[in-house]
Tab-separated table of C-alpha atoms and ligand atoms in Angstrom:
chain	number	residue	atom	x	y	z
Q	1	UNK	CA	-25.739	92.169	161.667
Q	2	UNK	CA	-27.306	93.752	158.999
Q	3	UNK	CA	-30.760	92.651	158.722
Q	4	UNK	CA	-32.431	93.738	156.003
Q	5	UNK	CA	-34.858	91.583	153.145
Q	6	UNK	CA	-32.220	89.710	151.990
Q	7	UNK	CA	-30.591	89.274	155.164
Q	8	UNK	CA	-34.089	87.821	156.901
Q	9	UNK	CA	-34.501	83.724	156.701
Q	10	UNK	CA	-37.216	82.362	154.817
Q	11	UNK	CA	-39.134	79.882	154.146
Q	12	UNK	CA	-37.849	78.131	151.861
Q	13	UNK	CA	-34.375	77.520	154.123
Q	14	UNK	CA	-35.556	74.497	156.740
Q	15	UNK	CA	-33.945	76.871	159.797
Q	16	UNK	CA	-37.290	78.566	160.036
Q	17	UNK	CA	-38.698	75.866	161.072
Q	18	UNK	CA	-36.378	75.194	163.702
Q	19	UNK	CA	-37.477	75.855	167.188
Q	20	UNK	CA	-36.125	79.092	169.716
Q	21	UNK	CA	-34.789	78.063	172.944
Q	22	UNK	CA	-34.826	80.507	175.757
Q	23	UNK	CA	-32.967	82.612	176.693
Q	24	UNK	CA	-31.092	82.912	179.978
Q	25	UNK	CA	-31.602	85.424	182.169
Q	26	UNK	CA	-30.663	88.417	183.484
Q	27	UNK	CA	-30.359	89.173	179.158
Q	28	UNK	CA	-26.612	89.202	178.315
Q	29	UNK	CA	-25.589	92.071	176.658
Q	30	UNK	CA	-25.039	89.682	173.384
Q	31	UNK	CA	-28.698	88.695	173.481
Q	32	UNK	CA	-29.715	93.197	174.995
Q	33	UNK	CA	-28.092	94.514	171.135
Q	34	UNK	CA	-29.406	91.658	168.885
Q	35	UNK	CA	-32.680	92.096	170.459
Q	36	UNK	CA	-32.308	95.385	169.467
Q	37	UNK	CA	-31.521	95.772	165.746
Q	38	UNK	CA	-34.634	93.283	165.633
Q	39	UNK	CA	-36.539	96.638	167.103
Q	40	UNK	CA	-34.473	99.247	165.461
Q	41	UNK	CA	-35.081	97.106	161.868
Q	42	UNK	CA	-38.738	96.967	162.681
Q	43	UNK	CA	-39.561	100.737	163.672
Q	44	UNK	CA	-37.485	101.920	160.505
Q	45	UNK	CA	-38.964	99.085	158.088
Q	46	UNK	CA	-41.911	101.322	158.715
Q	47	UNK	CA	-40.199	105.144	157.571
Q	48	UNK	CA	-40.612	105.226	153.957
Q	49	UNK	CA	-37.493	106.130	152.553
Q	50	UNK	CA	-35.418	105.038	155.013
Q	51	UNK	CA	-37.285	101.398	154.357
Q	52	UNK	CA	-35.732	102.101	150.322
Q	53	UNK	CA	-32.635	102.964	151.133
Q	54	UNK	CA	-31.796	99.974	153.408
Q	55	UNK	CA	-33.857	97.210	151.653
Q	56	UNK	CA	-36.546	96.478	153.871
Q	57	UNK	CA	-39.502	95.326	154.297
Q	58	UNK	CA	-41.853	96.081	155.975
Q	59	UNK	CA	-42.944	94.860	159.429
Q	60	UNK	CA	-44.216	95.137	163.033
Q	61	UNK	CA	-42.807	92.455	164.010
Q	62	UNK	CA	-39.543	90.034	163.901
Q	63	UNK	CA	-38.878	87.239	165.868
Q	64	UNK	CA	-34.911	86.326	166.005
Q	65	UNK	CA	-34.932	83.176	164.606
Q	66	UNK	CA	-35.727	84.830	161.227
Q	67	UNK	CA	-32.231	86.564	161.541
Q	68	UNK	CA	-31.042	82.903	162.382
Q	69	UNK	CA	-30.806	83.211	165.989
Q	70	UNK	CA	-32.850	79.993	167.673
Q	71	UNK	CA	-33.311	82.166	170.986
Q	72	UNK	CA	-37.107	83.899	172.330
Q	73	UNK	CA	-36.873	87.115	171.478
Q	74	UNK	CA	-39.545	89.410	169.957
Q	75	UNK	CA	-39.854	93.114	168.667
Q	76	UNK	CA	-42.519	94.709	167.853
Q	77	UNK	CA	-43.701	98.801	167.010
Q	78	UNK	CA	-47.159	99.211	166.273
Q	79	UNK	CA	-48.084	102.751	164.903
Q	80	UNK	CA	-50.890	104.420	164.020
Q	81	UNK	CA	-51.396	105.485	160.754
Q	82	UNK	CA	-49.044	108.963	161.129
Q	83	UNK	CA	-46.377	107.070	162.213
Q	84	UNK	CA	-47.215	107.606	166.182
Q	85	UNK	CA	-46.140	104.816	167.639
Q	86	UNK	CA	-49.229	103.566	169.369
Q	87	UNK	CA	-47.305	100.217	171.689
Q	88	UNK	CA	-43.605	99.043	171.654
Q	89	UNK	CA	-42.038	95.524	172.711
Q	90	UNK	CA	-38.836	94.400	173.229
Q	91	UNK	CA	-39.404	91.059	174.100
Q	92	UNK	CA	-37.688	88.242	176.067
Q	93	UNK	CA	-38.812	85.065	176.856
Q	94	UNK	CA	-42.850	85.746	175.621
Q	95	UNK	CA	-45.369	83.327	176.690
Q	96	UNK	CA	-48.487	83.087	177.009
Q	97	UNK	CA	-49.958	82.466	179.491
Q	98	UNK	CA	-53.382	82.897	178.942
Q	99	UNK	CA	-55.712	83.196	175.826
Q	100	UNK	CA	-59.397	83.512	174.742
Q	101	UNK	CA	-61.924	80.449	173.731
Q	102	UNK	CA	-62.889	83.598	171.140
Q	103	UNK	CA	-61.189	83.162	167.693
Q	104	UNK	CA	-60.132	85.747	165.729
Q	105	UNK	CA	-58.382	86.768	162.321
Q	106	UNK	CA	-57.390	89.856	160.046
Q	107	UNK	CA	-60.376	90.394	157.799
Q	108	UNK	CA	-56.947	90.686	154.792
Q	109	UNK	CA	-54.844	87.552	156.413
Q	110	UNK	CA	-51.115	87.614	157.500
Q	111	UNK	CA	-48.219	88.507	155.412
Q	112	UNK	CA	-44.298	87.634	157.338
Q	113	UNK	CA	-40.718	88.793	156.899
Q	114	UNK	CA	-39.788	85.594	156.366
Q	115	UNK	CA	-42.379	84.500	153.688
Q	116	UNK	CA	-42.401	85.603	149.808
Q	117	UNK	CA	-45.312	84.138	148.388
Q	118	UNK	CA	-48.820	85.318	148.889
Q	119	UNK	CA	-50.596	83.294	151.092
Q	120	UNK	CA	-54.481	84.288	150.924
Q	121	UNK	CA	-57.278	82.507	154.250
Q	122	UNK	CA	-58.419	83.478	157.491
Q	123	UNK	CA	-55.810	82.670	159.471
Q	124	UNK	CA	-57.666	82.032	163.505
Q	125	UNK	CA	-56.042	83.143	166.287
Q	126	UNK	CA	-57.592	83.501	169.784
Q	127	UNK	CA	-58.881	86.808	170.620
Q	128	UNK	CA	-57.395	87.702	172.799
Q	129	UNK	CA	-54.119	87.139	175.317
Q	130	UNK	CA	-52.199	87.431	178.124
Q	131	UNK	CA	-47.885	87.482	177.494
Q	132	UNK	CA	-45.766	87.204	180.076
Q	133	UNK	CA	-42.199	88.531	179.414
Q	134	UNK	CA	-39.619	90.400	180.470
Q	135	UNK	CA	-39.604	93.543	178.218
Q	136	UNK	CA	-35.572	94.908	177.606
Q	137	UNK	CA	-37.546	99.151	177.293
Q	138	UNK	CA	-39.330	98.654	181.068
Q	139	UNK	CA	-36.255	96.362	182.380
Q	140	UNK	CA	-38.267	93.723	183.794
Q	141	UNK	CA	-41.343	91.478	183.640
Q	142	UNK	CA	-44.760	92.098	181.395
Q	143	UNK	CA	-47.726	91.136	181.818
Q	144	UNK	CA	-49.560	92.849	177.844
Q	145	UNK	CA	-52.791	91.886	178.074
Q	146	UNK	CA	-53.653	92.128	174.335
Q	147	UNK	CA	-56.939	91.533	172.036
Q	148	UNK	CA	-57.490	92.929	168.645
Q	149	UNK	CA	-54.482	93.323	166.291
Q	150	UNK	CA	-51.818	92.965	168.915
Q	151	UNK	CA	-52.587	89.665	169.984
Q	152	UNK	CA	-52.713	88.417	166.449
Q	153	UNK	CA	-49.543	89.861	166.238
Q	154	UNK	CA	-48.123	89.034	169.173
Q	155	UNK	CA	-49.868	84.897	168.246
Q	156	UNK	CA	-47.432	84.955	165.338
Q	157	UNK	CA	-44.252	85.837	166.333
Q	158	UNK	CA	-44.842	82.944	169.576
Q	159	UNK	CA	-45.558	81.249	166.047
Q	160	UNK	CA	-41.727	82.126	164.825
Q	161	UNK	CA	-40.801	79.951	168.295
Q	162	UNK	CA	-42.274	76.834	167.491
Q	163	UNK	CA	-41.339	76.516	163.170
Q	164	UNK	CA	-44.938	77.664	162.581
Q	165	UNK	CA	-45.893	79.766	159.873
Q	166	UNK	CA	-48.852	81.559	159.843
Q	167	UNK	CA	-49.739	79.817	156.479
Q	168	UNK	CA	-49.763	76.268	158.778
Q	169	UNK	CA	-52.979	77.719	159.808
Q	170	UNK	CA	-55.160	78.178	157.339
Q	171	UNK	CA	-57.864	75.832	155.906
Q	172	UNK	CA	-56.191	74.809	152.600
Q	173	UNK	CA	-59.843	73.306	151.001
Q	174	UNK	CA	-61.346	76.375	152.036
Q	175	UNK	CA	-59.057	79.280	153.292
Q	176	UNK	CA	-61.707	81.789	153.962
Q	177	UNK	CA	-63.960	80.094	155.832
Q	178	UNK	CA	-65.739	81.308	158.318
Q	179	UNK	CA	-65.873	79.573	162.417
Q	180	UNK	CA	-68.753	80.671	163.566
Q	181	UNK	CA	-68.581	83.625	166.168
Q	182	UNK	CA	-64.940	84.181	165.220
Q	183	UNK	CA	-64.692	88.461	165.176
Q	184	UNK	CA	-63.085	89.121	161.992
Q	185	UNK	CA	-60.876	92.288	162.017
Q	186	UNK	CA	-60.364	94.924	159.368
E	201	LIG	CO1	-44.123	86.803	160.999
């Protein structure tokens, strides 16, 4: 399976709106392979030489529907400024089990491998989430307690399972509307 900026499903394709199904447990060899290739994409996409060579657009996460597979699989890697991994997940059937009432959004807005055009505006999400999933890197069920950037990324990726894109959350009349008490993450 070739995953690059040309093969990733864009929002011009209605497949991106399709809902993803639960993955059958235990995780099959085929599903593991798909997820590990997604993880590899995310890792390589933030290494400039590889990204250029392989036509990869930088990303912190990808969900399987973005490569045309409607299954609940998500790969996420956050790195620091030196490119060192802060966290890495290869998640099967991730699900939000609790979320804060407090909202947060990224000051710079969000982007997505499936969205070519810029969509400026605040994307308000829960400031904190707990996500339960099976992580094939750890070979166990885990609960991720996330806040800040990771909480936003998790919610963005899990939205893909419902066919929701980040700009669906932007207020069309007032994209930079300030919600009371919401955190703006710089
Ligand atoms: Co996305």
